[in-house]
Amino acid sequence: MLLPSKKDEQCLTAEELRQYEDSARTAWKLLGKAEEEAIGLDEFASALEQIGSVIFDSRSTELFSVCAQNGVLMDMTEFEFALQVNDAVQDEASLEHITARLQGFTTI
């Protein structure tokens, strides 16, 4: 689900955000997960495939490490974020740059 680029806008519309939320809910249903449950890397790759987002394993792993806050499990909101990052960041060098920058941050 590649979104069109926007010159002057950096924010997603409410409709675009709903599409990501719907995709995440669909993925969770297809995995047989409750919305409150988290998924691991293997389920993440499966979820992407099941909703029609086909990416290389290396990119899937990188997206998971960038978007799963604890690095081990990903909740549905983090999955939505991963979909957004996948659509926004098209080349591996940029994704690696984001990963390197995020590694300097910690969460409370």
Tab-separated table of N, CA and C in Angstrom:
chain	number	residue	atom	x	y	z
A	1	MET	N	0.845	-1.161	0.000
A	1	MET	CA	0.000	0.000	0.000
A	1	MET	C	0.893	1.227	0.000
A	2	LEU	N	1.469	1.552	-1.112
A	2	LEU	CA	2.356	2.687	-1.236
A	2	LEU	C	1.528	3.952	-1.384
A	3	LEU	N	1.752	4.891	-0.486
A	3	LEU	CA	0.984	6.128	-0.503
A	3	LEU	C	1.615	7.129	-1.461
A	4	PRO	N	0.787	7.969	-2.092
A	4	PRO	CA	1.350	8.986	-2.985
A	4	PRO	C	2.172	9.989	-2.183
A	5	SER	N	3.239	10.486	-2.784
A	5	SER	CA	4.054	11.477	-2.078
A	5	SER	C	3.318	12.814	-2.065
A	6	LYS	N	3.555	13.551	-1.008
A	6	LYS	CA	2.900	14.846	-0.833
A	6	LYS	C	3.986	15.891	-0.660
A	7	LYS	N	3.982	16.893	-1.513
A	7	LYS	CA	5.027	17.905	-1.462
A	7	LYS	C	4.956	18.732	-0.186
A	8	ASP	N	3.805	19.270	0.100
A	8	ASP	CA	3.685	20.228	1.190
A	8	ASP	C	3.208	19.621	2.494
A	9	GLU	N	2.715	18.400	2.461
A	9	GLU	CA	2.181	17.785	3.668
A	9	GLU	C	3.086	16.658	4.138
A	10	GLN	N	3.325	16.619	5.422
A	10	GLN	CA	4.119	15.551	6.002
A	10	GLN	C	3.244	14.610	6.824
A	11	CYS	N	1.998	14.997	7.056
A	11	CYS	CA	1.106	14.198	7.895
A	11	CYS	C	0.177	13.345	7.040
A	12	LEU	N	-0.169	12.195	7.584
A	12	LEU	CA	-1.145	11.336	6.927
A	12	LEU	C	-2.547	11.843	7.221
A	13	THR	N	-3.453	11.608	6.296
A	13	THR	CA	-4.838	11.991	6.521
A	13	THR	C	-5.495	10.967	7.442
A	14	ALA	N	-6.648	11.331	7.976
A	14	ALA	CA	-7.386	10.402	8.838
A	14	ALA	C	-7.742	9.135	8.066
A	15	GLU	N	-8.083	9.264	6.802
A	15	GLU	CA	-8.421	8.099	5.980
A	15	GLU	C	-7.209	7.179	5.787
A	16	GLU	N	-6.052	7.770	5.548
A	16	GLU	CA	-4.842	6.969	5.394
A	16	GLU	C	-4.509	6.235	6.694
A	17	LEU	N	-4.648	6.910	7.815
A	17	LEU	CA	-4.402	6.273	9.111
A	17	LEU	C	-5.384	5.131	9.345
A	18	ARG	N	-6.646	5.324	8.936
A	18	ARG	CA	-7.651	4.262	9.062
A	18	ARG	C	-7.284	3.046	8.211
A	19	GLN	N	-6.719	3.292	7.035
A	19	GLN	CA	-6.305	2.183	6.172
A	19	GLN	C	-5.223	1.344	6.843
A	20	TYR	N	-4.273	1.999	7.486
A	20	TYR	CA	-3.237	1.265	8.212
A	20	TYR	C	-3.846	0.494	9.381
A	21	GLU	N	-4.745	1.125	10.094
A	21	GLU	CA	-5.405	0.454	11.223
A	21	GLU	C	-6.194	-0.758	10.734
A	22	ASP	N	-6.923	-0.588	9.638
A	22	ASP	CA	-7.691	-1.705	9.068
A	22	ASP	C	-6.770	-2.840	8.622
A	23	SER	N	-5.651	-2.491	8.015
A	23	SER	CA	-4.688	-3.518	7.590
A	23	SER	C	-4.144	-4.284	8.790
A	24	ALA	N	-3.849	-3.570	9.871
A	24	ALA	CA	-3.336	-4.225	11.078
A	24	ALA	C	-4.398	-5.140	11.682
A	25	ARG	N	-5.636	-4.667	11.755
A	25	ARG	CA	-6.719	-5.509	12.293
A	25	ARG	C	-6.906	-6.765	11.439
A	26	THR	N	-6.852	-6.596	10.131
A	26	THR	CA	-6.978	-7.739	9.218
A	26	THR	C	-5.849	-8.736	9.461
A	27	ALA	N	-4.629	-8.230	9.593
A	27	ALA	CA	-3.487	-9.108	9.837
A	27	ALA	C	-3.666	-9.884	11.137
A	28	TRP	N	-4.111	-9.210	12.176
A	28	TRP	CA	-4.307	-9.881	13.474
A	28	TRP	C	-5.384	-10.958	13.367
A	29	LYS	N	-6.459	-10.646	12.645
A	29	LYS	CA	-7.517	-11.648	12.458
A	29	LYS	C	-6.987	-12.860	11.694
A	30	LEU	N	-6.231	-12.620	10.637
A	30	LEU	CA	-5.685	-13.708	9.840
A	30	LEU	C	-4.691	-14.557	10.635
A	31	LEU	N	-4.033	-13.935	11.605
A	31	LEU	CA	-3.112	-14.675	12.474
A	31	LEU	C	-3.838	-15.368	13.629
A	32	GLY	N	-5.129	-15.065	13.787
A	32	GLY	CA	-5.890	-15.641	14.898
A	32	GLY	C	-5.535	-15.012	16.234
A	33	LYS	N	-5.113	-13.761	16.208
A	33	LYS	CA	-4.693	-13.057	17.423
A	33	LYS	C	-5.772	-12.080	17.884
A	34	ALA	N	-5.874	-11.931	19.197
A	34	ALA	CA	-6.700	-10.865	19.762
A	34	ALA	C	-5.929	-9.560	19.591
A	35	GLU	N	-6.646	-8.447	19.505
A	35	GLU	CA	-5.995	-7.158	19.278
A	35	GLU	C	-4.997	-6.804	20.371
A	36	GLU	N	-5.174	-7.351	21.566
A	36	GLU	CA	-4.278	-7.038	22.676
A	36	GLU	C	-3.000	-7.872	22.642
A	37	GLU	N	-2.974	-8.913	21.828
A	37	GLU	CA	-1.818	-9.797	21.768
A	37	GLU	C	-0.710	-9.193	20.910
A	38	ALA	N	0.515	-9.600	21.215
A	38	ALA	CA	1.680	-9.168	20.449
A	38	ALA	C	2.190	-10.328	19.601
A	39	ILE	N	2.981	-9.999	18.597
A	39	ILE	CA	3.529	-11.005	17.695
A	39	ILE	C	5.054	-10.909	17.664
A	40	GLY	N	5.694	-12.020	17.316
A	40	GLY	CA	7.138	-12.059	17.149
A	40	GLY	C	7.523	-11.844	15.693
A	41	LEU	N	8.793	-11.941	15.421
A	41	LEU	CA	9.312	-11.680	14.078
A	41	LEU	C	8.714	-12.606	13.026
A	42	ASP	N	8.621	-13.894	13.307
A	42	ASP	CA	8.067	-14.828	12.321
A	42	ASP	C	6.617	-14.502	11.996
A	43	GLU	N	5.837	-14.190	13.025
A	43	GLU	CA	4.435	-13.825	12.793
A	43	GLU	C	4.338	-12.485	12.074
A	44	PHE	N	5.264	-11.587	12.340
A	44	PHE	CA	5.297	-10.289	11.656
A	44	PHE	C	5.458	-10.500	10.156
A	45	ALA	N	6.428	-11.319	9.768
A	45	ALA	CA	6.655	-11.597	8.347
A	45	ALA	C	5.430	-12.259	7.726
A	46	SER	N	4.817	-13.176	8.461
A	46	SER	CA	3.610	-13.849	7.981
A	46	SER	C	2.459	-12.866	7.828
A	47	ALA	N	2.314	-11.978	8.789
A	47	ALA	CA	1.235	-10.981	8.739
A	47	ALA	C	1.388	-10.076	7.519
A	48	LEU	N	2.620	-9.637	7.260
A	48	LEU	CA	2.860	-8.799	6.082
A	48	LEU	C	2.456	-9.527	4.808
A	49	GLU	N	2.867	-10.777	4.719
A	49	GLU	CA	2.555	-11.579	3.536
A	49	GLU	C	1.048	-11.767	3.380
A	50	GLN	N	0.368	-12.032	4.491
A	50	GLN	CA	-1.069	-12.299	4.435
A	50	GLN	C	-1.890	-11.084	4.020
A	51	ILE	N	-1.378	-9.884	4.264
A	51	ILE	CA	-2.125	-8.698	3.826
A	51	ILE	C	-1.621	-8.177	2.481
A	52	GLY	N	-0.720	-8.956	1.854
A	52	GLY	CA	-0.283	-8.616	0.507
A	52	GLY	C	0.925	-7.706	0.439
A	53	SER	N	1.620	-7.522	1.534
A	53	SER	CA	2.826	-6.696	1.545
A	53	SER	C	4.031	-7.630	1.477
A	54	VAL	N	4.539	-7.833	0.281
A	54	VAL	CA	5.632	-8.770	0.071
A	54	VAL	C	6.945	-7.988	0.075
A	55	ILE	N	7.802	-8.315	1.062
A	55	ILE	CA	9.103	-7.664	1.158
A	55	ILE	C	10.158	-8.723	1.466
A	56	PHE	N	11.406	-8.387	1.231
A	56	PHE	CA	12.498	-9.304	1.522
A	56	PHE	C	12.605	-9.550	3.019
A	57	ASP	N	13.133	-10.721	3.373
A	57	ASP	CA	13.310	-11.067	4.791
A	57	ASP	C	14.177	-10.066	5.526
A	58	SER	N	15.222	-9.578	4.876
A	58	SER	CA	16.121	-8.627	5.535
A	58	SER	C	15.393	-7.330	5.882
A	59	ARG	N	14.522	-6.882	4.981
A	59	ARG	CA	13.760	-5.653	5.250
A	59	ARG	C	12.731	-5.915	6.350
A	60	SER	N	12.107	-7.071	6.316
A	60	SER	CA	11.143	-7.429	7.342
A	60	SER	C	11.805	-7.417	8.721
A	61	THR	N	12.987	-7.996	8.806
A	61	THR	CA	13.726	-8.029	10.065
A	61	THR	C	14.087	-6.621	10.519
A	62	GLU	N	14.537	-5.801	9.592
A	62	GLU	CA	14.917	-4.423	9.912
A	62	GLU	C	13.695	-3.621	10.375
A	63	LEU	N	12.577	-3.760	9.668
A	63	LEU	CA	11.347	-3.068	10.079
A	63	LEU	C	10.920	-3.497	11.478
A	64	PHE	N	11.004	-4.783	11.736
A	64	PHE	CA	10.621	-5.288	13.047
A	64	PHE	C	11.499	-4.665	14.122
A	65	SER	N	12.809	-4.631	13.886
A	65	SER	CA	13.707	-4.093	14.909
A	65	SER	C	13.507	-2.592	15.103
A	66	VAL	N	13.129	-1.879	14.048
A	66	VAL	CA	12.884	-0.438	14.162
A	66	VAL	C	11.573	-0.167	14.895
A	67	CYS	N	10.553	-0.958	14.617
A	67	CYS	CA	9.203	-0.626	15.069
A	67	CYS	C	8.737	-1.359	16.319
A	68	ALA	N	9.328	-2.492	16.652
A	68	ALA	CA	8.948	-3.205	17.875
A	68	ALA	C	9.720	-2.570	19.025
A	69	GLN	N	9.012	-1.876	19.873
A	69	GLN	CA	9.655	-1.073	20.909
A	69	GLN	C	10.596	-1.884	21.791
A	70	ASN	N	10.208	-3.101	22.124
A	70	ASN	CA	11.077	-3.904	22.990
A	70	ASN	C	11.995	-4.830	22.190
A	71	GLY	N	11.853	-4.834	20.857
A	71	GLY	CA	12.722	-5.630	20.005
A	71	GLY	C	12.406	-7.115	19.959
A	72	VAL	N	11.433	-7.557	20.759
A	72	VAL	CA	11.102	-8.984	20.829
A	72	VAL	C	9.683	-9.249	20.357
A	73	LEU	N	8.752	-8.437	20.805
A	73	LEU	CA	7.345	-8.570	20.431
A	73	LEU	C	6.817	-7.243	19.898
A	74	MET	N	5.849	-7.328	19.005
A	74	MET	CA	5.254	-6.149	18.389
A	74	MET	C	3.754	-6.185	18.618
A	75	ASP	N	3.214	-5.058	19.105
A	75	ASP	CA	1.769	-4.990	19.268
A	75	ASP	C	1.135	-4.445	17.990
A	76	MET	N	-0.166	-4.353	17.973
A	76	MET	CA	-0.869	-3.961	16.755
A	76	MET	C	-0.551	-2.519	16.344
A	77	THR	N	-0.401	-1.627	17.303
A	77	THR	CA	-0.053	-0.239	16.986
A	77	THR	C	1.332	-0.156	16.361
A	78	GLU	N	2.261	-0.934	16.886
A	78	GLU	CA	3.602	-0.957	16.313
A	78	GLU	C	3.580	-1.551	14.904
A	79	PHE	N	2.694	-2.499	14.669
A	79	PHE	CA	2.543	-3.062	13.328
A	79	PHE	C	2.046	-1.988	12.360
A	80	GLU	N	1.082	-1.187	12.792
A	80	GLU	CA	0.609	-0.075	11.957
A	80	GLU	C	1.771	0.852	11.610
A	81	PHE	N	2.581	1.161	12.626
A	81	PHE	CA	3.742	2.022	12.411
A	81	PHE	C	4.707	1.385	11.417
A	82	ALA	N	4.918	0.077	11.526
A	82	ALA	CA	5.804	-0.627	10.598
A	82	ALA	C	5.292	-0.507	9.159
A	83	LEU	N	3.987	-0.605	8.976
A	83	LEU	CA	3.406	-0.436	7.637
A	83	LEU	C	3.679	0.970	7.112
A	84	GLN	N	3.537	1.955	7.980
A	84	GLN	CA	3.785	3.343	7.590
A	84	GLN	C	5.249	3.556	7.220
A	85	VAL	N	6.151	3.020	8.040
A	85	VAL	CA	7.586	3.154	7.763
A	85	VAL	C	7.923	2.450	6.457
A	86	ASN	N	7.378	1.271	6.242
A	86	ASN	CA	7.638	0.542	5.004
A	86	ASN	C	7.216	1.349	3.786
A	87	ASP	N	6.075	2.007	3.874
A	87	ASP	CA	5.603	2.810	2.745
A	87	ASP	C	6.424	4.090	2.570
A	88	ALA	N	6.853	4.683	3.675
A	88	ALA	CA	7.550	5.971	3.612
A	88	ALA	C	9.021	5.842	3.250
A	89	VAL	N	9.660	4.767	3.682
A	89	VAL	CA	11.102	4.606	3.490
A	89	VAL	C	11.329	3.515	2.452
A	90	GLN	N	11.681	3.937	1.255
A	90	GLN	CA	11.754	2.981	0.155
A	90	GLN	C	13.104	2.312	-0.017
A	91	ASP	N	14.187	2.928	0.447
A	91	ASP	CA	15.486	2.292	0.227
A	91	ASP	C	16.095	1.818	1.538
A	92	GLU	N	16.888	0.765	1.437
A	92	GLU	CA	17.484	0.135	2.619
A	92	GLU	C	18.422	1.072	3.358
A	93	ALA	N	19.155	1.919	2.640
A	93	ALA	CA	20.090	2.825	3.301
A	93	ALA	C	19.344	3.765	4.254
A	94	SER	N	18.199	4.261	3.821
A	94	SER	CA	17.414	5.150	4.683
A	94	SER	C	16.873	4.407	5.889
A	95	LEU	N	16.428	3.170	5.688
A	95	LEU	CA	15.911	2.372	6.795
A	95	LEU	C	17.030	2.077	7.795
A	96	GLU	N	18.211	1.779	7.297
A	96	GLU	CA	19.346	1.543	8.190
A	96	GLU	C	19.715	2.806	8.954
A	97	HIS	N	19.607	3.967	8.297
A	97	HIS	CA	19.888	5.241	8.957
A	97	HIS	C	18.884	5.478	10.091
A	98	ILE	N	17.618	5.204	9.833
A	98	ILE	CA	16.593	5.356	10.864
A	98	ILE	C	16.883	4.422	12.030
A	99	THR	N	17.257	3.195	11.721
A	99	THR	CA	17.584	2.224	12.765
A	99	THR	C	18.729	2.736	13.634
A	100	ALA	N	19.764	3.225	13.018
A	100	ALA	CA	20.920	3.733	13.758
A	100	ALA	C	20.524	4.905	14.638
A	101	ARG	N	19.678	5.796	14.124
A	101	ARG	CA	19.239	6.957	14.924
A	101	ARG	C	18.375	6.542	16.096
A	102	LEU	N	17.483	5.578	15.878
A	102	LEU	CA	16.577	5.148	16.940
A	102	LEU	C	17.295	4.387	18.042
A	103	GLN	N	18.397	3.771	17.727
A	103	GLN	CA	19.125	3.028	18.745
A	103	GLN	C	19.686	3.938	19.823
A	104	GLY	N	19.775	5.231	19.535
A	104	GLY	CA	20.242	6.182	20.535
A	104	GLY	C	19.169	6.637	21.485
A	105	PHE	N	17.908	6.284	21.204
A	105	PHE	CA	16.786	6.684	22.056
A	105	PHE	C	16.380	5.555	22.972
A	106	THR	N	15.901	5.908	24.135
A	106	THR	CA	15.340	4.922	25.054
A	106	THR	C	13.936	5.359	25.411
A	107	THR	N	13.131	4.421	25.797
A	107	THR	CA	11.765	4.747	26.208
A	107	THR	C	11.645	4.599	27.711
A	108	ILE	N	10.709	5.331	28.258
A	108	ILE	CA	10.495	5.303	29.706
A	108	ILE	C	9.369	4.341	30.031
